[in-house]
Amino acid sequence: MKKKTNLENKIEQMQKREKQASRYILIISIVVGILAAILIMGLIELF
């Protein structure tokens, strides 16, 4: 078994964090998009 260096471990952790962050950003953007669509539909119905 090859021992990993500190740098390799740090890079791996950063990549995992980036994947999690991009997943959260995707979910948040979908939620915001749905909310915006509901708001726009509500405004159209008011006028």
PDB file of N, CA and C in Angstrom:
ATOM      1  N   MET A   1       0.830  -1.202   0.000  1.00  0.00           N
ATOM      2  CA  MET A   1       0.000   0.000   0.000  1.00  0.00           C
ATOM      3  C   MET A   1       0.865   1.254   0.000  1.00  0.00           C
ATOM      4  N   LYS A   2       0.534   2.152  -0.889  1.00  0.00           N
ATOM      5  CA  LYS A   2       1.302   3.394  -0.988  1.00  0.00           C
ATOM      6  C   LYS A   2       0.766   4.415   0.002  1.00  0.00           C
ATOM      7  N   LYS A   3       1.680   5.036   0.743  1.00  0.00           N
ATOM      8  CA  LYS A   3       1.261   6.074   1.695  1.00  0.00           C
ATOM      9  C   LYS A   3       1.021   7.376   0.948  1.00  0.00           C
ATOM     10  N   LYS A   4      -0.076   8.011   1.264  1.00  0.00           N
ATOM     11  CA  LYS A   4      -0.401   9.281   0.599  1.00  0.00           C
ATOM     12  C   LYS A   4       0.280  10.432   1.327  1.00  0.00           C
ATOM     13  N   THR A   5       0.695  11.407   0.554  1.00  0.00           N
ATOM     14  CA  THR A   5       1.303  12.591   1.158  1.00  0.00           C
ATOM     15  C   THR A   5       0.203  13.508   1.682  1.00  0.00           C
ATOM     16  N   ASN A   6       0.596  14.442   2.533  1.00  0.00           N
ATOM     17  CA  ASN A   6      -0.358  15.421   3.062  1.00  0.00           C
ATOM     18  C   ASN A   6      -1.023  16.189   1.932  1.00  0.00           C
ATOM     19  N   LEU A   7      -0.220  16.557   0.939  1.00  0.00           N
ATOM     20  CA  LEU A   7      -0.744  17.343  -0.181  1.00  0.00           C
ATOM     21  C   LEU A   7      -1.831  16.567  -0.919  1.00  0.00           C
ATOM     22  N   GLU A   8      -1.568  15.287  -1.195  1.00  0.00           N
ATOM     23  CA  GLU A   8      -2.560  14.469  -1.898  1.00  0.00           C
ATOM     24  C   GLU A   8      -3.859  14.382  -1.103  1.00  0.00           C
ATOM     25  N   ASN A   9      -3.725  14.200   0.213  1.00  0.00           N
ATOM     26  CA  ASN A   9      -4.920  14.134   1.061  1.00  0.00           C
ATOM     27  C   ASN A   9      -5.699  15.440   1.001  1.00  0.00           C
ATOM     28  N   LYS A  10      -4.983  16.562   1.070  1.00  0.00           N
ATOM     29  CA  LYS A  10      -5.641  17.873   1.027  1.00  0.00           C
ATOM     30  C   LYS A  10      -6.363  18.072  -0.299  1.00  0.00           C
ATOM     31  N   ILE A  11      -5.705  17.674  -1.389  1.00  0.00           N
ATOM     32  CA  ILE A  11      -6.315  17.821  -2.719  1.00  0.00           C
ATOM     33  C   ILE A  11      -7.594  16.983  -2.796  1.00  0.00           C
ATOM     34  N   GLU A  12      -7.539  15.749  -2.282  1.00  0.00           N
ATOM     35  CA  GLU A  12      -8.719  14.879  -2.302  1.00  0.00           C
ATOM     36  C   GLU A  12      -9.859  15.485  -1.502  1.00  0.00           C
ATOM     37  N   GLN A  13      -9.549  16.018  -0.318  1.00  0.00           N
ATOM     38  CA  GLN A  13     -10.582  16.633   0.514  1.00  0.00           C
ATOM     39  C   GLN A  13     -11.202  17.829  -0.196  1.00  0.00           C
ATOM     40  N   MET A  14     -10.363  18.639  -0.848  1.00  0.00           N
ATOM     41  CA  MET A  14     -10.871  19.807  -1.572  1.00  0.00           C
ATOM     42  C   MET A  14     -11.805  19.383  -2.698  1.00  0.00           C
ATOM     43  N   GLN A  15     -11.422  18.323  -3.419  1.00  0.00           N
ATOM     44  CA  GLN A  15     -12.258  17.849  -4.522  1.00  0.00           C
ATOM     45  C   GLN A  15     -13.607  17.359  -4.000  1.00  0.00           C
ATOM     46  N   LYS A  16     -13.601  16.658  -2.853  1.00  0.00           N
ATOM     47  CA  LYS A  16     -14.861  16.193  -2.267  1.00  0.00           C
ATOM     48  C   LYS A  16     -15.733  17.378  -1.893  1.00  0.00           C
ATOM     49  N   ARG A  17     -15.111  18.398  -1.287  1.00  0.00           N
ATOM     50  CA  ARG A  17     -15.864  19.594  -0.882  1.00  0.00           C
ATOM     51  C   ARG A  17     -16.450  20.286  -2.104  1.00  0.00           C
ATOM     52  N   GLU A  18     -15.667  20.363  -3.188  1.00  0.00           N
ATOM     53  CA  GLU A  18     -16.154  21.017  -4.409  1.00  0.00           C
ATOM     54  C   GLU A  18     -17.361  20.281  -4.966  1.00  0.00           C
ATOM     55  N   LYS A  19     -17.313  18.935  -4.942  1.00  0.00           N
ATOM     56  CA  LYS A  19     -18.447  18.147  -5.433  1.00  0.00           C
ATOM     57  C   LYS A  19     -19.683  18.425  -4.595  1.00  0.00           C
ATOM     58  N   GLN A  20     -19.528  18.443  -3.263  1.00  0.00           N
ATOM     59  CA  GLN A  20     -20.658  18.722  -2.378  1.00  0.00           C
ATOM     60  C   GLN A  20     -21.194  20.123  -2.640  1.00  0.00           C
ATOM     61  N   ALA A  21     -20.294  21.095  -2.763  1.00  0.00           N
ATOM     62  CA  ALA A  21     -20.692  22.482  -2.969  1.00  0.00           C
ATOM     63  C   ALA A  21     -21.477  22.623  -4.270  1.00  0.00           C
ATOM     64  N   SER A  22     -20.989  21.992  -5.347  1.00  0.00           N
ATOM     65  CA  SER A  22     -21.671  22.124  -6.636  1.00  0.00           C
ATOM     66  C   SER A  22     -23.046  21.465  -6.580  1.00  0.00           C
ATOM     67  N   ARG A  23     -23.168  20.379  -5.798  1.00  0.00           N
ATOM     68  CA  ARG A  23     -24.465  19.718  -5.645  1.00  0.00           C
ATOM     69  C   ARG A  23     -25.429  20.653  -4.915  1.00  0.00           C
ATOM     70  N   TYR A  24     -24.931  21.298  -3.835  1.00  0.00           N
ATOM     71  CA  TYR A  24     -25.773  22.238  -3.085  1.00  0.00           C
ATOM     72  C   TYR A  24     -26.187  23.413  -3.963  1.00  0.00           C
ATOM     73  N   ILE A  25     -25.239  23.938  -4.754  1.00  0.00           N
ATOM     74  CA  ILE A  25     -25.534  25.070  -5.634  1.00  0.00           C
ATOM     75  C   ILE A  25     -26.620  24.682  -6.637  1.00  0.00           C
ATOM     76  N   LEU A  26     -26.527  23.465  -7.171  1.00  0.00           N
ATOM     77  CA  LEU A  26     -27.519  22.982  -8.135  1.00  0.00           C
ATOM     78  C   LEU A  26     -28.897  22.920  -7.488  1.00  0.00           C
ATOM     79  N   ILE A  27     -28.979  22.328  -6.290  1.00  0.00           N
ATOM     80  CA  ILE A  27     -30.257  22.206  -5.580  1.00  0.00           C
ATOM     81  C   ILE A  27     -30.828  23.587  -5.283  1.00  0.00           C
ATOM     82  N   ILE A  28     -29.975  24.490  -4.781  1.00  0.00           N
ATOM     83  CA  ILE A  28     -30.425  25.840  -4.431  1.00  0.00           C
ATOM     84  C   ILE A  28     -30.941  26.570  -5.673  1.00  0.00           C
ATOM     85  N   SER A  29     -30.230  26.440  -6.792  1.00  0.00           N
ATOM     86  CA  SER A  29     -30.648  27.144  -8.006  1.00  0.00           C
ATOM     87  C   SER A  29     -31.982  26.603  -8.519  1.00  0.00           C
ATOM     88  N   ILE A  30     -32.206  25.288  -8.385  1.00  0.00           N
ATOM     89  CA  ILE A  30     -33.487  24.702  -8.802  1.00  0.00           C
ATOM     90  C   ILE A  30     -34.615  25.249  -7.925  1.00  0.00           C
ATOM     91  N   VAL A  31     -34.376  25.270  -6.600  1.00  0.00           N
ATOM     92  CA  VAL A  31     -35.388  25.778  -5.662  1.00  0.00           C
ATOM     93  C   VAL A  31     -35.699  27.244  -5.965  1.00  0.00           C
ATOM     94  N   VAL A  32     -34.654  28.046  -6.168  1.00  0.00           N
ATOM     95  CA  VAL A  32     -34.843  29.468  -6.472  1.00  0.00           C
ATOM     96  C   VAL A  32     -35.618  29.624  -7.781  1.00  0.00           C
ATOM     97  N   GLY A  33     -35.302  28.794  -8.766  1.00  0.00           N
ATOM     98  CA  GLY A  33     -36.002  28.851 -10.042  1.00  0.00           C
ATOM     99  C   GLY A  33     -37.482  28.555  -9.892  1.00  0.00           C
ATOM    100  N   ILE A  34     -37.808  27.540  -9.084  1.00  0.00           N
ATOM    101  CA  ILE A  34     -39.213  27.181  -8.847  1.00  0.00           C
ATOM    102  C   ILE A  34     -39.930  28.327  -8.138  1.00  0.00           C
ATOM    103  N   LEU A  35     -39.284  28.879  -7.103  1.00  0.00           N
ATOM    104  CA  LEU A  35     -39.885  30.000  -6.364  1.00  0.00           C
ATOM    105  C   LEU A  35     -40.110  31.192  -7.285  1.00  0.00           C
ATOM    106  N   ALA A  36     -39.135  31.489  -8.139  1.00  0.00           N
ATOM    107  CA  ALA A  36     -39.257  32.610  -9.069  1.00  0.00           C
ATOM    108  C   ALA A  36     -40.419  32.370 -10.029  1.00  0.00           C
ATOM    109  N   ALA A  37     -40.567  31.141 -10.518  1.00  0.00           N
ATOM    110  CA  ALA A  37     -41.655  30.812 -11.437  1.00  0.00           C
ATOM    111  C   ALA A  37     -43.006  31.013 -10.756  1.00  0.00           C
ATOM    112  N   ILE A  38     -43.118  30.565  -9.496  1.00  0.00           N
ATOM    113  CA  ILE A  38     -44.367  30.730  -8.743  1.00  0.00           C
ATOM    114  C   ILE A  38     -44.672  32.215  -8.559  1.00  0.00           C
ATOM    115  N   LEU A  39     -43.650  32.996  -8.209  1.00  0.00           N
ATOM    116  CA  LEU A  39     -43.823  34.445  -8.024  1.00  0.00           C
ATOM    117  C   LEU A  39     -44.314  35.101  -9.307  1.00  0.00           C
ATOM    118  N   ILE A  40     -43.682  34.760 -10.430  1.00  0.00           N
ATOM    119  CA  ILE A  40     -44.042  35.357 -11.719  1.00  0.00           C
ATOM    120  C   ILE A  40     -45.476  34.986 -12.084  1.00  0.00           C
ATOM    121  N   MET A  41     -45.848  33.713 -11.874  1.00  0.00           N
ATOM    122  CA  MET A  41     -47.213  33.274 -12.167  1.00  0.00           C
ATOM    123  C   MET A  41     -48.205  34.060 -11.312  1.00  0.00           C
ATOM    124  N   GLY A  42     -47.865  34.258 -10.028  1.00  0.00           N
ATOM    125  CA  GLY A  42     -48.731  35.021  -9.129  1.00  0.00           C
ATOM    126  C   GLY A  42     -48.895  36.457  -9.600  1.00  0.00           C
ATOM    127  N   LEU A  43     -47.802  37.068 -10.041  1.00  0.00           N
ATOM    128  CA  LEU A  43     -47.855  38.450 -10.521  1.00  0.00           C
ATOM    129  C   LEU A  43     -48.699  38.552 -11.782  1.00  0.00           C
ATOM    130  N   ILE A  44     -48.567  37.567 -12.681  1.00  0.00           N
ATOM    131  CA  ILE A  44     -49.343  37.581 -13.928  1.00  0.00           C
ATOM    132  C   ILE A  44     -50.835  37.478 -13.608  1.00  0.00           C
ATOM    133  N   GLU A  45     -51.181  36.628 -12.617  1.00  0.00           N
ATOM    134  CA  GLU A  45     -52.591  36.471 -12.244  1.00  0.00           C
ATOM    135  C   GLU A  45     -53.156  37.749 -11.639  1.00  0.00           C
ATOM    136  N   LEU A  46     -52.314  38.520 -10.928  1.00  0.00           N
ATOM    137  CA  LEU A  46     -52.778  39.762 -10.301  1.00  0.00           C
ATOM    138  C   LEU A  46     -53.151  40.808 -11.348  1.00  0.00           C
ATOM    139  N   PHE A  47     -52.393  40.855 -12.445  1.00  0.00           N
ATOM    140  CA  PHE A  47     -52.637  41.891 -13.453  1.00  0.00           C
ATOM    141  C   PHE A  47     -53.706  41.502 -14.458  1.00  0.00           C
TER     142      PHE A  47
END
